[in-house]
Amino acid sequence: MIIPGRTAQEVIRVASLVPDEKSATIIVSESQVRVRLAGIDIISRLIEANFPAYEKIIPKESVFDLTVSCSELLTALKTSRIFSAVGSSNIRLTIKDSAVSMSSMSTERGQSKTQISAEIIKHGEDDELVVAYNARYLSDAIASIEDDKVVLFIAGAKKPTIVRNPQDANYQHLVMPVDIKE
């Protein structure tokens, strides 16, 4: 079942207006979905399409697995974002010699470099990896983790990274790296 994004946003908006309501009724027919929440009905047509085969882009193996503090990583991302190029939120993550550093730079704002304490598991022969992300997307994924720690399964500089709650293997967020010119 695929519902339009606007419908999902409307359900979220209505749910936020009635925070004491703990349940909703969802009725699905061949072409429509109806959500009843706090006496309000939201009816929408379903999107007639096959859900994208997202499983194909989820990496099966990683080069480095990092377990880090959510709050420490979010603080470092927030700081690095301030120094990223105007109109960009790109940051660079460097894993080398069992250490992780985050950096960003712009000619207008200067540069930032932050060390992050992390538990690192290396898979493979590479001792160093540099991967860049849009800090906003990475922050959003990490902020949604309801735990003290977060695990990043980094498949490579140009492959998707899985952001996962270490206490819930069913939850995963996929973040694509970006290409930064040297």
Coordinates of C-alpha atoms in Angstrom, one line a residue:
M1 CA 0.0 0.0 0.0
I2 CA 1.4 3.4 -1.0
I3 CA -0.3 6.5 0.2
P4 CA 0.4 10.0 -1.1
G5 CA 2.9 12.0 1.0
R6 CA 0.3 14.8 1.5
T7 CA -2.1 12.3 3.1
A8 CA 0.6 11.1 5.5
Q9 CA 1.4 14.7 6.4
E10 CA -2.3 15.4 7.1
V11 CA -2.6 12.3 9.3
I12 CA 0.4 13.5 11.3
R13 CA -1.0 17.0 11.6
V14 CA -4.3 15.7 12.9
A15 CA -2.6 13.4 15.3
S16 CA -0.6 16.3 16.7
L17 CA -3.8 18.2 17.4
V18 CA -5.2 15.4 19.6
P19 CA -2.1 14.1 21.6
D20 CA -4.3 12.2 24.1
E21 CA -5.7 10.0 21.3
K22 CA -3.8 6.7 21.4
S23 CA -5.4 4.8 18.5
A24 CA -6.6 5.2 15.0
T25 CA -8.7 3.0 12.7
I26 CA -7.3 2.3 9.2
I27 CA -9.5 0.8 6.5
V28 CA -8.0 -0.1 3.2
S29 CA -9.9 -0.9 0.1
E30 CA -8.6 -1.7 -3.4
S31 CA -8.2 2.0 -4.3
Q32 CA -8.6 4.0 -1.1
V33 CA -7.4 4.3 2.5
R34 CA -9.5 5.8 5.3
V35 CA -7.9 6.8 8.6
R36 CA -10.2 7.7 11.5
L37 CA -8.6 9.5 14.3
A38 CA -10.5 11.3 17.1
G39 CA -13.7 11.3 15.1
I40 CA -12.0 12.8 12.0
D41 CA -12.0 10.8 8.8
I42 CA -9.2 11.3 6.3
I43 CA -9.8 9.5 3.0
S44 CA -7.3 9.3 0.2
R45 CA -6.8 7.4 -3.0
L46 CA -3.9 4.9 -3.0
I47 CA -1.0 5.3 -5.4
E48 CA -1.2 2.5 -8.0
A49 CA 2.4 1.5 -8.3
N50 CA 4.9 -1.0 -7.0
F51 CA 6.8 0.1 -4.0
P52 CA 10.5 0.7 -5.0
A53 CA 12.8 -2.3 -4.5
Y54 CA 14.7 -0.5 -1.7
E55 CA 16.3 -3.7 -0.6
K56 CA 18.6 -3.6 -3.6
I57 CA 20.4 -0.4 -2.4
I58 CA 20.8 -1.5 1.2
P59 CA 24.5 -2.5 1.6
K60 CA 25.1 -6.1 2.6
E61 CA 28.6 -5.5 3.9
S62 CA 30.4 -2.5 5.4
V63 CA 34.0 -1.3 5.5
F64 CA 33.7 0.3 8.9
D65 CA 31.1 0.1 11.7
L66 CA 31.1 3.0 14.1
T67 CA 29.3 3.0 17.5
V68 CA 29.1 6.6 18.8
S69 CA 27.2 8.7 21.3
C70 CA 24.1 10.2 19.6
S71 CA 24.5 13.5 21.5
E72 CA 28.2 13.8 20.8
L73 CA 27.7 13.1 17.1
L74 CA 24.8 15.6 16.9
T75 CA 26.8 18.3 18.6
A76 CA 29.8 17.7 16.2
L77 CA 27.4 17.8 13.2
K78 CA 25.8 21.0 14.4
T79 CA 29.2 22.7 14.8
S80 CA 30.6 21.4 11.5
R81 CA 27.5 22.6 9.7
I82 CA 28.1 26.2 10.7
F83 CA 31.4 26.1 8.9
S84 CA 30.2 24.3 5.7
A85 CA 30.1 26.2 2.5
V86 CA 27.2 28.7 2.0
G87 CA 24.2 26.9 0.6
S88 CA 25.6 23.5 1.6
S89 CA 25.6 21.5 4.7
N90 CA 28.3 19.1 3.6
I91 CA 30.7 17.6 6.1
R92 CA 33.6 15.2 5.8
L93 CA 34.0 12.2 8.1
T94 CA 37.5 10.7 8.2
I95 CA 38.2 7.3 9.8
K96 CA 41.9 6.7 10.3
D97 CA 44.1 4.9 12.9
S98 CA 41.1 4.0 15.1
A99 CA 40.0 7.6 15.3
V100 CA 37.1 9.5 13.8
S101 CA 37.2 13.2 12.8
M102 CA 34.6 15.4 11.3
S103 CA 35.5 18.5 9.2
S104 CA 34.0 21.2 7.1
M105 CA 35.3 24.3 5.4
S106 CA 34.2 27.3 3.5
T107 CA 36.1 30.4 2.3
E108 CA 33.5 32.7 3.9
R109 CA 33.3 31.1 7.3
G110 CA 36.5 29.3 8.0
Q111 CA 36.9 25.7 9.0
S112 CA 36.0 23.2 11.7
K113 CA 37.6 19.9 12.7
T114 CA 36.2 17.8 15.6
Q115 CA 37.4 14.5 17.0
I116 CA 34.7 12.1 17.9
S117 CA 35.2 9.2 20.3
A118 CA 33.8 6.0 18.7
E119 CA 34.1 2.2 18.9
I120 CA 35.3 1.2 15.5
I121 CA 35.1 -2.2 13.8
K122 CA 37.1 -2.5 10.6
H123 CA 36.1 -4.9 7.8
G124 CA 38.7 -5.2 5.1
E125 CA 42.2 -4.0 4.5
D126 CA 41.7 -0.2 4.3
D127 CA 43.1 1.7 7.3
E128 CA 41.5 5.0 6.2
L129 CA 38.2 6.1 4.8
V130 CA 37.0 9.6 3.9
V131 CA 33.3 9.9 3.3
A132 CA 31.1 13.1 3.0
Y133 CA 27.5 13.6 4.0
N134 CA 24.9 16.3 4.0
A135 CA 25.0 17.1 7.7
R136 CA 21.3 17.8 7.8
Y137 CA 20.3 14.4 6.5
L138 CA 22.7 12.6 8.8
S139 CA 21.5 14.7 11.7
D140 CA 17.8 13.9 11.0
A141 CA 18.6 10.1 10.9
I142 CA 20.6 10.3 14.2
A143 CA 18.0 12.5 15.9
S144 CA 15.3 9.9 15.3
I145 CA 17.3 7.2 17.2
E146 CA 15.8 6.8 20.7
D147 CA 18.9 5.6 22.4
D148 CA 22.2 6.9 23.8
K149 CA 24.2 5.3 21.0
V150 CA 23.9 5.0 17.3
V151 CA 25.7 2.6 14.9
L152 CA 26.9 3.7 11.4
F153 CA 27.5 0.9 9.0
I154 CA 29.7 2.6 6.3
A155 CA 29.9 0.7 3.1
G156 CA 32.3 3.1 1.3
A157 CA 32.8 6.7 0.2
K158 CA 30.2 6.4 -2.6
K159 CA 27.8 3.8 -1.1
P160 CA 24.9 4.2 1.2
T161 CA 25.5 4.3 5.0
I162 CA 23.1 2.5 7.3
V163 CA 22.2 4.4 10.5
R164 CA 20.9 2.0 13.1
N165 CA 19.7 1.9 16.7
P166 CA 21.8 -0.7 18.5
Q167 CA 18.8 -1.8 20.5
D168 CA 16.5 -2.2 17.5
A169 CA 17.8 -4.0 14.5
N170 CA 14.5 -3.6 12.7
Y171 CA 15.0 0.2 12.6
Q172 CA 17.4 1.5 10.0
H173 CA 17.9 4.8 8.2
L174 CA 19.8 5.0 4.9
V175 CA 21.9 8.0 4.2
M176 CA 23.6 8.6 0.9
P177 CA 27.1 10.1 0.8
V178 CA 27.8 13.3 -1.2
D179 CA 30.7 14.0 -3.5
I180 CA 32.8 16.9 -2.3
K181 CA 35.4 18.4 -4.7
E182 CA 38.9 18.7 -3.1

